[in-house]
PDB file of C-alpha atoms in Angstrom:
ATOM      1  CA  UNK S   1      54.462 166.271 117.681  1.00 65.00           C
ATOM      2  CA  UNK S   2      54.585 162.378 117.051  1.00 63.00           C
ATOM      3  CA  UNK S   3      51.082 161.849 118.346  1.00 68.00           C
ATOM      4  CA  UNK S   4      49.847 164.750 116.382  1.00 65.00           C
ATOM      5  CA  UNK S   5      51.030 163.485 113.143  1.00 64.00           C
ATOM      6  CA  UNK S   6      49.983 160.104 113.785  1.00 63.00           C
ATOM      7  CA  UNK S   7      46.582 160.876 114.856  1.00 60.00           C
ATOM      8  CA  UNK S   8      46.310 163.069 111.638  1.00 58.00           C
ATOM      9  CA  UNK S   9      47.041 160.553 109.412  1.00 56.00           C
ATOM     10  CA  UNK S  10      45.148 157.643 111.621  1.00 55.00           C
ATOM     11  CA  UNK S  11      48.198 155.576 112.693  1.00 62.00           C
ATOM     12  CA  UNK S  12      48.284 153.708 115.879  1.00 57.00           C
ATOM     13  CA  UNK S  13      51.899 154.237 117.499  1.00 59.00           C
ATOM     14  CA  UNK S  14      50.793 151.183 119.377  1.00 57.00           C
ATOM     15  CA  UNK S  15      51.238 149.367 116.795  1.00 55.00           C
ATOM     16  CA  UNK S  16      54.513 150.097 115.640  1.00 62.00           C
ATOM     17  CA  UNK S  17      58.436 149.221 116.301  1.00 61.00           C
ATOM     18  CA  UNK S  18      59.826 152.343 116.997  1.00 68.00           C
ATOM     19  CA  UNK S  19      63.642 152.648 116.706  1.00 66.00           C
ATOM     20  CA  UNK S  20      63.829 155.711 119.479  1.00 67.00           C
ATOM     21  CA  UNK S  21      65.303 155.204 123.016  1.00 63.00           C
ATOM     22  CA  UNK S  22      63.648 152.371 124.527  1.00 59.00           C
ATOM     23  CA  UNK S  23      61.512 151.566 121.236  1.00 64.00           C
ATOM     24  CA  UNK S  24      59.854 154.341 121.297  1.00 71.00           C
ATOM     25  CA  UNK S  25      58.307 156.341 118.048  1.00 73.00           C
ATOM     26  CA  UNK S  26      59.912 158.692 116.721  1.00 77.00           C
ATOM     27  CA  UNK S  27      58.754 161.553 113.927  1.00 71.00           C
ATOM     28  CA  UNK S  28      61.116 159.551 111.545  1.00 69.00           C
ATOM     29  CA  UNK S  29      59.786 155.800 112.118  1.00 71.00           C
ATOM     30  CA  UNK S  30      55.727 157.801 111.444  1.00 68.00           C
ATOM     31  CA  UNK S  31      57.285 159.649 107.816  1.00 66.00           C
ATOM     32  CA  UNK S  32      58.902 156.155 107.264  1.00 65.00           C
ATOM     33  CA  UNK S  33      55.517 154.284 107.828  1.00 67.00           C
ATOM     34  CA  UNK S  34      53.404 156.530 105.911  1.00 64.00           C
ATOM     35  CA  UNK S  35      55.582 156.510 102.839  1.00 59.00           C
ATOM     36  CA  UNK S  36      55.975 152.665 102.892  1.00 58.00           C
ATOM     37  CA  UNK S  37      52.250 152.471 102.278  1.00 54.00           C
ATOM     38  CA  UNK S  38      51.451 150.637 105.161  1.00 52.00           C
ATOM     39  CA  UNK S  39      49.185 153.265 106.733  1.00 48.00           C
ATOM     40  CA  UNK S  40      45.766 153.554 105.878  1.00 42.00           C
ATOM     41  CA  UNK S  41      43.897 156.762 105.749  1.00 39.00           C
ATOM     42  CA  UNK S  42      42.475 158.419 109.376  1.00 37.00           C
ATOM     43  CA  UNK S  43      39.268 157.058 110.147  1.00 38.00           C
ATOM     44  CA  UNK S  44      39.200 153.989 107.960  1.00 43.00           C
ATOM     45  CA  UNK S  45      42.106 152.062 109.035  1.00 44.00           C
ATOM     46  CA  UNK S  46      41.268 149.435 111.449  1.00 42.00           C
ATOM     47  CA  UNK S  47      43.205 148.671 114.687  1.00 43.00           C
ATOM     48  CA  UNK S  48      45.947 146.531 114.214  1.00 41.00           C
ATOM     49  CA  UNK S  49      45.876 144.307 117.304  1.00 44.00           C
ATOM     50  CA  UNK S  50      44.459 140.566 116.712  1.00 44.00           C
ATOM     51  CA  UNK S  51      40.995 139.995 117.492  1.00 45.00           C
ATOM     52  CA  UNK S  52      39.722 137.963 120.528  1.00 42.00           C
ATOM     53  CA  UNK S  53      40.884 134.161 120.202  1.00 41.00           C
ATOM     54  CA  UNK S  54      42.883 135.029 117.545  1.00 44.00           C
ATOM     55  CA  UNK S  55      46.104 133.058 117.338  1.00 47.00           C
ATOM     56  CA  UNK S  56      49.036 134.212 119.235  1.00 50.00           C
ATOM     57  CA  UNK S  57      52.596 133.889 118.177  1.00 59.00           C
ATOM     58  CA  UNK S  58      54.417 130.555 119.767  1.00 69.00           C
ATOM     59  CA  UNK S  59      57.961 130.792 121.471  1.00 84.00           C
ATOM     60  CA  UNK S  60      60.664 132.835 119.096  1.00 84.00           C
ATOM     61  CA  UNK S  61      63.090 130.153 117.426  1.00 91.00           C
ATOM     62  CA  UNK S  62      66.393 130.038 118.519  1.00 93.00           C
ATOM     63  CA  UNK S  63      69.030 130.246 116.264  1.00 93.00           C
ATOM     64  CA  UNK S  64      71.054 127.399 115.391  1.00 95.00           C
ATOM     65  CA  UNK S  65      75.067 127.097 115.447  1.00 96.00           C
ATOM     66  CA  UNK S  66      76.197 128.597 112.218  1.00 96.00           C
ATOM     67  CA  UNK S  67      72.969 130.557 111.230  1.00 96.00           C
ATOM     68  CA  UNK S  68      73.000 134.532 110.306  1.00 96.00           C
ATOM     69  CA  UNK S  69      70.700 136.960 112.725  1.00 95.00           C
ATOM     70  CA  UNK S  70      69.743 140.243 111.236  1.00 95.00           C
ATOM     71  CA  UNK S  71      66.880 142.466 112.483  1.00 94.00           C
ATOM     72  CA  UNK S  72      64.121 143.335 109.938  1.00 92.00           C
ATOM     73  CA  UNK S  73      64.533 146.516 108.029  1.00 89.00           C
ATOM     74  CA  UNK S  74      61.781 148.994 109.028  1.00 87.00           C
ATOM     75  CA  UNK S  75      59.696 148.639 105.782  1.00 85.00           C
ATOM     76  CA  UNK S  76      60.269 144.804 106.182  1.00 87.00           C
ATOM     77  CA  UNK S  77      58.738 145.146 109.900  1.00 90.00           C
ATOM     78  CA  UNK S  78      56.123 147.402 109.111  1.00 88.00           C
ATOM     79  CA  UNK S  79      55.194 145.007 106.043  1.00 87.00           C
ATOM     80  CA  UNK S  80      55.210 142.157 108.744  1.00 91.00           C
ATOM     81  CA  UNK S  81      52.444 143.903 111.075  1.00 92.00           C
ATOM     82  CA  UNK S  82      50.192 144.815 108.118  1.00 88.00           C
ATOM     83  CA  UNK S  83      50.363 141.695 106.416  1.00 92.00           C
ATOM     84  CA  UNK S  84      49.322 139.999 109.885  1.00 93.00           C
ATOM     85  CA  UNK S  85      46.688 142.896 110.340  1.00 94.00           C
ATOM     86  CA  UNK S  86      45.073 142.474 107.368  1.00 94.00           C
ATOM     87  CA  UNK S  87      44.850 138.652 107.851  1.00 94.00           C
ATOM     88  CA  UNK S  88      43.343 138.921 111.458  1.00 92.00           C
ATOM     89  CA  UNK S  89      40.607 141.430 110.372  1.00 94.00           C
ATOM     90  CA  UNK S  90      39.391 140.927 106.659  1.00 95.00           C
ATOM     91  CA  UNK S  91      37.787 137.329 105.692  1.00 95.00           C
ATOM     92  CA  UNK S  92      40.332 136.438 103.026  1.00 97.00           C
ATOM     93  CA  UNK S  93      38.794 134.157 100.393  1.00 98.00           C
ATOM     94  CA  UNK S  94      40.317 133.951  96.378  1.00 98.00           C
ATOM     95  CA  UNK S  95      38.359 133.674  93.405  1.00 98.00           C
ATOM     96  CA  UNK S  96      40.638 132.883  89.722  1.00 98.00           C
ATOM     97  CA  UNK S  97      39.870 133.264  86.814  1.00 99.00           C
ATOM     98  CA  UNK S  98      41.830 132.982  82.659  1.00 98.00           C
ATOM     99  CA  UNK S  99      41.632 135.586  80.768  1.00 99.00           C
ATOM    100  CA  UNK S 100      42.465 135.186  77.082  1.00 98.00           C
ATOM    101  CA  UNK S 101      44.683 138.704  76.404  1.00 99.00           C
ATOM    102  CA  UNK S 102      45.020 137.933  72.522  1.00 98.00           C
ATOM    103  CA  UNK S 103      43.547 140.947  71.579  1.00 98.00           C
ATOM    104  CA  UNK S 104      44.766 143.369  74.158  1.00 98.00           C
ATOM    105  CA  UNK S 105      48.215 141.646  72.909  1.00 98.00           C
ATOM    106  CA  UNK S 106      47.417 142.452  69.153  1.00 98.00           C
ATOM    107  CA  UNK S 107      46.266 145.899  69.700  1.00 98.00           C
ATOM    108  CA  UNK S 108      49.395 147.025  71.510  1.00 97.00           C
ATOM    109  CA  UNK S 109      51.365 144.999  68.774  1.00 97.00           C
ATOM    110  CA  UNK S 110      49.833 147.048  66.101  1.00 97.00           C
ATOM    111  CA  UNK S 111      49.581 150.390  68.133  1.00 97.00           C
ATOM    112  CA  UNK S 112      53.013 150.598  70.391  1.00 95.00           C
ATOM    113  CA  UNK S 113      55.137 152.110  67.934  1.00 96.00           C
ATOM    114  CA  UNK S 114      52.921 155.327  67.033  1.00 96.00           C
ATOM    115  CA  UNK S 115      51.557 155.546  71.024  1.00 96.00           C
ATOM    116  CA  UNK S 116      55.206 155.937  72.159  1.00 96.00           C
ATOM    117  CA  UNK S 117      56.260 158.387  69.564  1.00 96.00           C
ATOM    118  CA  UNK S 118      53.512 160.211  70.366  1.00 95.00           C
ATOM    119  CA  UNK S 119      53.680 160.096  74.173  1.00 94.00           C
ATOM    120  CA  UNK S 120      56.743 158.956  74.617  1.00 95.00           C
ATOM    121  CA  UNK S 121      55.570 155.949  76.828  1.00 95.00           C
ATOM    122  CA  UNK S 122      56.123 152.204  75.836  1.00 95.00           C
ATOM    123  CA  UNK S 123      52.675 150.578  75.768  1.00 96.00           C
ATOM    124  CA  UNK S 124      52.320 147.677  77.998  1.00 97.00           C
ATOM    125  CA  UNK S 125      49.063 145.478  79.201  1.00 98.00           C
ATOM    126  CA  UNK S 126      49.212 147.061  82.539  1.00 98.00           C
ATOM    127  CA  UNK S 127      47.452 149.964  81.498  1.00 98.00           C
ATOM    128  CA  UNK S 128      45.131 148.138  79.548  1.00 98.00           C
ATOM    129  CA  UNK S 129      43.977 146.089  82.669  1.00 99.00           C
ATOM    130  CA  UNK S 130      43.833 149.403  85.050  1.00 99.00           C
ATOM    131  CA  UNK S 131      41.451 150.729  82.407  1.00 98.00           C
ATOM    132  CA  UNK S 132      39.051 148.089  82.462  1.00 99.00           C
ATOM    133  CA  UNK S 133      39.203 147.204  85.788  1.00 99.00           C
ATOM    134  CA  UNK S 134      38.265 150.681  86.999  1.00 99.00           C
ATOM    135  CA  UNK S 135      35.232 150.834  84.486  1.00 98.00           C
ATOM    136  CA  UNK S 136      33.911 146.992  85.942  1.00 99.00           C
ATOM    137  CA  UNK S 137      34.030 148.659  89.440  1.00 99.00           C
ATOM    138  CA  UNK S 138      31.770 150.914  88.888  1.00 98.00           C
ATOM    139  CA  UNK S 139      29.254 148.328  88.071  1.00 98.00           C
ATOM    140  CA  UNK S 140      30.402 146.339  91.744  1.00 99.00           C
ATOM    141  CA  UNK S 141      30.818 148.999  94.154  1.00 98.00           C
ATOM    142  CA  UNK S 142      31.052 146.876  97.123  1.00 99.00           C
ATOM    143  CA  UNK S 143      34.645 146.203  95.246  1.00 99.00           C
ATOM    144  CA  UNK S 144      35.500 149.493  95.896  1.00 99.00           C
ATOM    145  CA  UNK S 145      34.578 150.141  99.377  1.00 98.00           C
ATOM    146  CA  UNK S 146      35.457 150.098 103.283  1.00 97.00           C
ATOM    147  CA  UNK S 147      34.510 148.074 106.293  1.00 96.00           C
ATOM    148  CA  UNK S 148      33.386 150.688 109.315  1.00 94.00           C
ATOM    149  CA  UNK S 149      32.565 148.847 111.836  1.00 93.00           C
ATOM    150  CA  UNK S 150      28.795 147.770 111.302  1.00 94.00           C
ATOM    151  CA  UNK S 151      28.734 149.753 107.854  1.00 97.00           C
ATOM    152  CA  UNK S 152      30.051 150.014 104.583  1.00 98.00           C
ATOM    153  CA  UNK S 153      31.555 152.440 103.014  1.00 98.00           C
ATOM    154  CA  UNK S 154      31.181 153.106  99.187  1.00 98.00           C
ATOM    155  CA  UNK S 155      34.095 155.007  97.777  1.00 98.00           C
ATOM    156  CA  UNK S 156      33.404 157.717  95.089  1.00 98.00           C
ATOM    157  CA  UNK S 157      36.898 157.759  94.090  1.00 98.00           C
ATOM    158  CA  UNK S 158      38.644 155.199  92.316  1.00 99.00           C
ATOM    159  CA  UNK S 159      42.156 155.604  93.921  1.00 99.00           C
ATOM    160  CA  UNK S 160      43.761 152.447  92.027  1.00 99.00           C
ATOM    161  CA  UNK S 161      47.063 151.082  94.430  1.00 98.00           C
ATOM    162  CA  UNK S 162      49.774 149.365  92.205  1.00 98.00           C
ATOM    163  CA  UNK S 163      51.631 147.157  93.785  1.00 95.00           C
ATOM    164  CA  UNK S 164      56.005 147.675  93.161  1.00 92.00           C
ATOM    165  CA  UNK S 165      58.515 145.117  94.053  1.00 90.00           C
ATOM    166  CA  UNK S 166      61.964 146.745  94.943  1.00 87.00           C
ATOM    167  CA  UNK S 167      65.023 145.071  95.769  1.00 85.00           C
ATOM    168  CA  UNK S 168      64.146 146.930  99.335  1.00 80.00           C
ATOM    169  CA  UNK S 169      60.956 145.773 100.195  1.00 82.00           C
ATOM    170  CA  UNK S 170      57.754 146.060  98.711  1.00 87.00           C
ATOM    171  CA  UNK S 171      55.811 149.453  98.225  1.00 92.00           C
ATOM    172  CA  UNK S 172      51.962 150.642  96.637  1.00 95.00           C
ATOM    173  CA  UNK S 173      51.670 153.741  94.772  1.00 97.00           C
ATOM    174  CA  UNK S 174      48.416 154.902  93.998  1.00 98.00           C
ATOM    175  CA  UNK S 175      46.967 156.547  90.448  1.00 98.00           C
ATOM    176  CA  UNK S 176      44.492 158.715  92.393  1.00 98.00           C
ATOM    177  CA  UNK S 177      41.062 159.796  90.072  1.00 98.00           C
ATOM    178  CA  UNK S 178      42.253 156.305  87.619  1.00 98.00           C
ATOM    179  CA  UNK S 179      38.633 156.933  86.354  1.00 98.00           C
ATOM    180  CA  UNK S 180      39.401 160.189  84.572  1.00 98.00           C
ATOM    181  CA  UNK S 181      41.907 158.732  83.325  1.00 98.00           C
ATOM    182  CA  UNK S 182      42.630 157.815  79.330  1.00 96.00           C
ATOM    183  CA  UNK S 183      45.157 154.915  78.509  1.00 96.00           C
ATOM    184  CA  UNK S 184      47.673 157.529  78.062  1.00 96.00           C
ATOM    185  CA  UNK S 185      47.049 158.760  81.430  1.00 97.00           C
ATOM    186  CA  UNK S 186      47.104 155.714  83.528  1.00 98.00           C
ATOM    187  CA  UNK S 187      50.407 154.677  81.334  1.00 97.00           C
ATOM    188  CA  UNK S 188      52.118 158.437  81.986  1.00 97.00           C
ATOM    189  CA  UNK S 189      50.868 158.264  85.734  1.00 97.00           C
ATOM    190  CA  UNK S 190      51.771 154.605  86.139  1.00 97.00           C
ATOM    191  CA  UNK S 191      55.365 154.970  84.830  1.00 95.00           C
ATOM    192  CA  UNK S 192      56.021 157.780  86.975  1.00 97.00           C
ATOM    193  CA  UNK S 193      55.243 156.411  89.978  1.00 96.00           C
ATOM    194  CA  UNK S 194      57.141 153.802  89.331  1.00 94.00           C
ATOM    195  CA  UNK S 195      59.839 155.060  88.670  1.00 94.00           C
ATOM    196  CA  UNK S 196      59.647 157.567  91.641  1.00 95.00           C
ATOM    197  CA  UNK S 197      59.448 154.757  93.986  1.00 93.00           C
ATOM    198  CA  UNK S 198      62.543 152.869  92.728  1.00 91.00           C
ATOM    199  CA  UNK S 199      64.458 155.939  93.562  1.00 92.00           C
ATOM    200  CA  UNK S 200      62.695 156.740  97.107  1.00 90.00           C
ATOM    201  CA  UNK S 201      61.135 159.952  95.655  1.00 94.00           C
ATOM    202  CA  UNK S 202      57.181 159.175  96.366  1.00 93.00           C
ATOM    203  CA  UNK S 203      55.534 161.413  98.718  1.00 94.00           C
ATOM    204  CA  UNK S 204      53.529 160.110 101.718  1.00 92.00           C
ATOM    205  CA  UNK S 205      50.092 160.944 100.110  1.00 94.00           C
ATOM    206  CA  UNK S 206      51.266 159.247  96.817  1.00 96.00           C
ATOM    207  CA  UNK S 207      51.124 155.729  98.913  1.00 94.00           C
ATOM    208  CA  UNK S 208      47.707 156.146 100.713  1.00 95.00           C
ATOM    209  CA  UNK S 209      43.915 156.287 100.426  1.00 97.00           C
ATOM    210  CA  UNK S 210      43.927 153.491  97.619  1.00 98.00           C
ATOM    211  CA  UNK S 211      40.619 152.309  97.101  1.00 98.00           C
ATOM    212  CA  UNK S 212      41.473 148.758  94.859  1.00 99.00           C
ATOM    213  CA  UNK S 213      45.022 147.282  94.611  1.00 98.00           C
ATOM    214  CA  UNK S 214      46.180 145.485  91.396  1.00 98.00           C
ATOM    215  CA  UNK S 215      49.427 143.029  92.249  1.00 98.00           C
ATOM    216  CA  UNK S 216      51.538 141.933  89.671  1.00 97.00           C
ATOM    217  CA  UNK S 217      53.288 138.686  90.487  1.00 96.00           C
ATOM    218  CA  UNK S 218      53.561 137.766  87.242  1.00 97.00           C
ATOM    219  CA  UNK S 219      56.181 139.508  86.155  1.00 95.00           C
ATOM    220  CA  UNK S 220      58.509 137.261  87.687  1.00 96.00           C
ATOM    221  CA  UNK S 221      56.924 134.206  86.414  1.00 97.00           C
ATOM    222  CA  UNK S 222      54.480 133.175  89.020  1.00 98.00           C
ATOM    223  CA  UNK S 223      50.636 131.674  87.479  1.00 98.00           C
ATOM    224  CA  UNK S 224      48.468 132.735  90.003  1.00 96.00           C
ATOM    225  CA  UNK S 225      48.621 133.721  93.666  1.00 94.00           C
ATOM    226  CA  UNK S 226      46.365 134.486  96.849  1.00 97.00           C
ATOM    227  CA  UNK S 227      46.851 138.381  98.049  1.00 97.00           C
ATOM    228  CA  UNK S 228      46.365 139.570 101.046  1.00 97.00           C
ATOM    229  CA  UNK S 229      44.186 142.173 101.192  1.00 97.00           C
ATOM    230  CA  UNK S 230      44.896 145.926 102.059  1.00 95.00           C
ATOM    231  CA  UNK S 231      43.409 147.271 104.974  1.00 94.00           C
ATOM    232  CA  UNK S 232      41.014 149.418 104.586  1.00 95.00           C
ATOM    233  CA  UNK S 233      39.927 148.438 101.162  1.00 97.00           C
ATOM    234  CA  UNK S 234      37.549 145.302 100.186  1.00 98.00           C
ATOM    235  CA  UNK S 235      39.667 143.792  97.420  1.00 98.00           C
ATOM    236  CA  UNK S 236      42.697 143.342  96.037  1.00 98.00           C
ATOM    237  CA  UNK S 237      43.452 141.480  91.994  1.00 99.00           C
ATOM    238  CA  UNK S 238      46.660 139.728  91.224  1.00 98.00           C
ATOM    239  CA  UNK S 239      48.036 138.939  87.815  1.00 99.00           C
ATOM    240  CA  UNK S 240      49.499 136.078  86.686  1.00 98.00           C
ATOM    241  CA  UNK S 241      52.244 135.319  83.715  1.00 98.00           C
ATOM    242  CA  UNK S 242      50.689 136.287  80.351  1.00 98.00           C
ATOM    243  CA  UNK S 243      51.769 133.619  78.162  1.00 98.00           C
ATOM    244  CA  UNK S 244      50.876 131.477  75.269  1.00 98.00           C
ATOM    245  CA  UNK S 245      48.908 128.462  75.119  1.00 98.00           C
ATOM    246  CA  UNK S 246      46.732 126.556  73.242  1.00 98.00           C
ATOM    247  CA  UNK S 247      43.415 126.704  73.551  1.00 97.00           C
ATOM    248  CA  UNK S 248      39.687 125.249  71.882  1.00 96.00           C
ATOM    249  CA  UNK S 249      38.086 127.914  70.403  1.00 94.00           C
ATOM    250  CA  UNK S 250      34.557 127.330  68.735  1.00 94.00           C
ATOM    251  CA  UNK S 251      33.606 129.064  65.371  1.00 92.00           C
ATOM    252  CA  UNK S 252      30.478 130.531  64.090  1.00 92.00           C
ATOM    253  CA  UNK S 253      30.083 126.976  62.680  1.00 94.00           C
ATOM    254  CA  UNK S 254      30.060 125.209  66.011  1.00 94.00           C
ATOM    255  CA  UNK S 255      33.328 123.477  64.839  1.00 96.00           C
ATOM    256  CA  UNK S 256      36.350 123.389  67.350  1.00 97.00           C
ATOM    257  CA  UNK S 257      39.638 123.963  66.530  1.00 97.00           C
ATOM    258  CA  UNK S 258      43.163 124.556  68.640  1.00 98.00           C
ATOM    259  CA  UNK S 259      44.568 128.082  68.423  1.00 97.00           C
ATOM    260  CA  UNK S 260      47.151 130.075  69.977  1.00 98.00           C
ATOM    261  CA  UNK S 261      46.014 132.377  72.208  1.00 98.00           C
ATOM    262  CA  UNK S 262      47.750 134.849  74.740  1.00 99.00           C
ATOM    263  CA  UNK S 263      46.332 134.101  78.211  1.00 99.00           C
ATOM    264  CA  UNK S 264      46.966 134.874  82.245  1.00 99.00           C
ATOM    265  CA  UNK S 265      45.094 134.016  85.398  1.00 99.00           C
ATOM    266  CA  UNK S 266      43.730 136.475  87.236  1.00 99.00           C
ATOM    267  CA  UNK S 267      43.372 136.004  91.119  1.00 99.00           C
ATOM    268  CA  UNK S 268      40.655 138.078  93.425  1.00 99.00           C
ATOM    269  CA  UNK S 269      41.196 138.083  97.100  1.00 98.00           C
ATOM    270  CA  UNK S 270      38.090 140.216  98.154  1.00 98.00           C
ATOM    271  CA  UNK S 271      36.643 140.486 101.913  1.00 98.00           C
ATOM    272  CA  UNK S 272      33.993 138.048 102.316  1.00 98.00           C
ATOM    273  CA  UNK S 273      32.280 139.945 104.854  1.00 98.00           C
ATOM    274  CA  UNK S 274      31.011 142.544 102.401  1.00 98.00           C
ATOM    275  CA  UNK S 275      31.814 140.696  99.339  1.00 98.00           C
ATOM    276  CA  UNK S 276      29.724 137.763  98.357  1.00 98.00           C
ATOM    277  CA  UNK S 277      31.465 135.138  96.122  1.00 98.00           C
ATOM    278  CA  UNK S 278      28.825 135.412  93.007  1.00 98.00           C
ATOM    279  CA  UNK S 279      29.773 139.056  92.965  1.00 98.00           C
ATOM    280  CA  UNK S 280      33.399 138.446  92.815  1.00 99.00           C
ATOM    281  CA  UNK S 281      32.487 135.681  90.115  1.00 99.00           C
ATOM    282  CA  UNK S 282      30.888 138.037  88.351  1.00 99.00           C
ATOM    283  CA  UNK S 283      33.265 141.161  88.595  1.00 99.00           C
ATOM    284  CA  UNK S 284      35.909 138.700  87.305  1.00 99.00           C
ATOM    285  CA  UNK S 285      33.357 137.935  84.724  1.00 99.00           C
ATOM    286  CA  UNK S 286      32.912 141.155  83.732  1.00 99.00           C
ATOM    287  CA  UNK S 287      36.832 142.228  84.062  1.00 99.00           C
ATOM    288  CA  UNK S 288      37.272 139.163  81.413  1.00 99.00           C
ATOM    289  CA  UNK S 289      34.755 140.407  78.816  1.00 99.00           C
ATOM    290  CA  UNK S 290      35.793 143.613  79.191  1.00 99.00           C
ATOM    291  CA  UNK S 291      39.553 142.224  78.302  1.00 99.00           C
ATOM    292  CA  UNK S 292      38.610 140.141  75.689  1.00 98.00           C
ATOM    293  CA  UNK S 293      36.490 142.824  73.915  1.00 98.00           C
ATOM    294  CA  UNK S 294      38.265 146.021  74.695  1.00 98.00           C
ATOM    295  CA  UNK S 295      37.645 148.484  72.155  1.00 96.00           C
ATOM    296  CA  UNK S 296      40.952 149.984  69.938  1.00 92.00           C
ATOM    297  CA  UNK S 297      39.157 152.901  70.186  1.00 89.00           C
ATOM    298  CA  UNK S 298      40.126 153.628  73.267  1.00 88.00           C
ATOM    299  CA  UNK S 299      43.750 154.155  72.321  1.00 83.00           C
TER     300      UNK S 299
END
């Protein structure tokens, strides 16, 4: 029964600490790894082992008089051998960029109080971002897309993965279709996934076949970051602090003056092997325009 499952949902028990008799893997440790995200879907994920020359891990440290030993937690330990997967098989390289939010930030100034009385949602920039970052892909598929071996695969769907930090570990729900999705939509979907996976309620579907992630560091303060990416996808975008600084901003005139202006950095790890840098460049490019001109409309 445990190699049926995991062969139906493309996991490698190989791979994975199992916390049966003897290690082995039990039906438990697969529902546990599928709803912690870590799985990929069957057919796209690659195999976890290291490559050929890749490094190897050095003697185990010892621990020292006085030091506390405790063994991982399981979504700890799976989050260990994907993190280490993903690093051994895409070709991690980061791309930043500063986005000047100023008029996302005075559109949901002017429109939060009438979106959540009529949705009953608090409007943040989140889905703001989602929005516009799922209309940009579709102008760079190879952002949205799949290593196979010696091919690539372009994904029709745009399965958006949101990274949530819990005071457990960390787990990726995913707004599946994001691009039939309004701003209400991607808000109501966003919050309730959310929410469902602070309180351990997210199906195992509801944490796979994610096509793009969007991380958001930020939140606790951090600038900018490097993400690793998810297997099986080509990309991953971070978020930075959204904060207020001053900035040069030319007029019509030509003349420069110093404003205030509501800005984050936005990090792209994306899979060099597919992903050229002047693409990334220029999806971050277009991801900024698309920011900085976003129509109110679309409320």
């Amino acid at each position: 029964l445990v190699r049926k499952i995991a062969a139906e949902h493309g996991v490698e028990i190989g791979a994975m600490r199992g916390s049966g008799i003897q290690g082995r893997v039990t039906k438990r440790d697969i529902e546990q790894y599928l709803a912690s995200g870590a799985a990929a879907t069957a057919g796209q994920r690659p195999s976890m082992h290291a490559p050929a020359g890749a490094a190897t891990h050095g003697p185990a440290p010892e621990p020292w008089a006085g030091d506390r030993v405790e063994p991982m937690s399981k979504i700890r330990a799976l989050t260990s051998d994907h993190m280490v997967a993903s690093r051994h098989t895409n070709a991690h390289v980061t791309s930043f960029f500063e986005i000047d939010l100023t008029r996302i930030a005075r559109i949901r100034h002017k429109n939060r109080a009438a979106f959540e009385a009529q949705t009953g949602q608090k409007l943040t920039y989140l889905p703001f971002i989602i929005k516009t970052v799922v209309d940009t892909l579709k102008q760079f598929p190879v952002l949205n897309a799949a290593v196979a071996g010696n091919s690539i695969i372009y994904r029709k769907q745009y399965n958006i993965g949101i990274a949530v930090a819990l005071d457990w570990g960390l787990i990726v729900p995913v707004i599946k279709g994001a691009d039939d999705l309004s701003l209400s939509g991607l808000t109501k979907n966003l919050n309730d996934l959310a929410d469902r996976a602070r309180t351990k309620r997210l199906k195992p579907e509801e944490v796979q076949q994610a096509t793009f992630t969007i991380t958001n560091p930020g939140v606790f303060g951090s600038l900018m970051g490097t993400p690793i990416i998810p297997l099986g996808t080509s990309a991953i975008l971070g978020l930075g602090a959204i904060e207020k600084r001053p900035k040069v901003i030319t007029g019509p005139d030509g003349e420069d003056t110093i404003a205030i202006r509501t800005c984050a950095y936005f990090s792209l790890s994306f899979d060099h092997r597919i992903v050229d840098g002047a693409d990334a460049d220029r999806f971050l490019a277009a991801v900024k325009a698309g920011l900085e001109s976003f129509p109110e409309t679309a409320l």
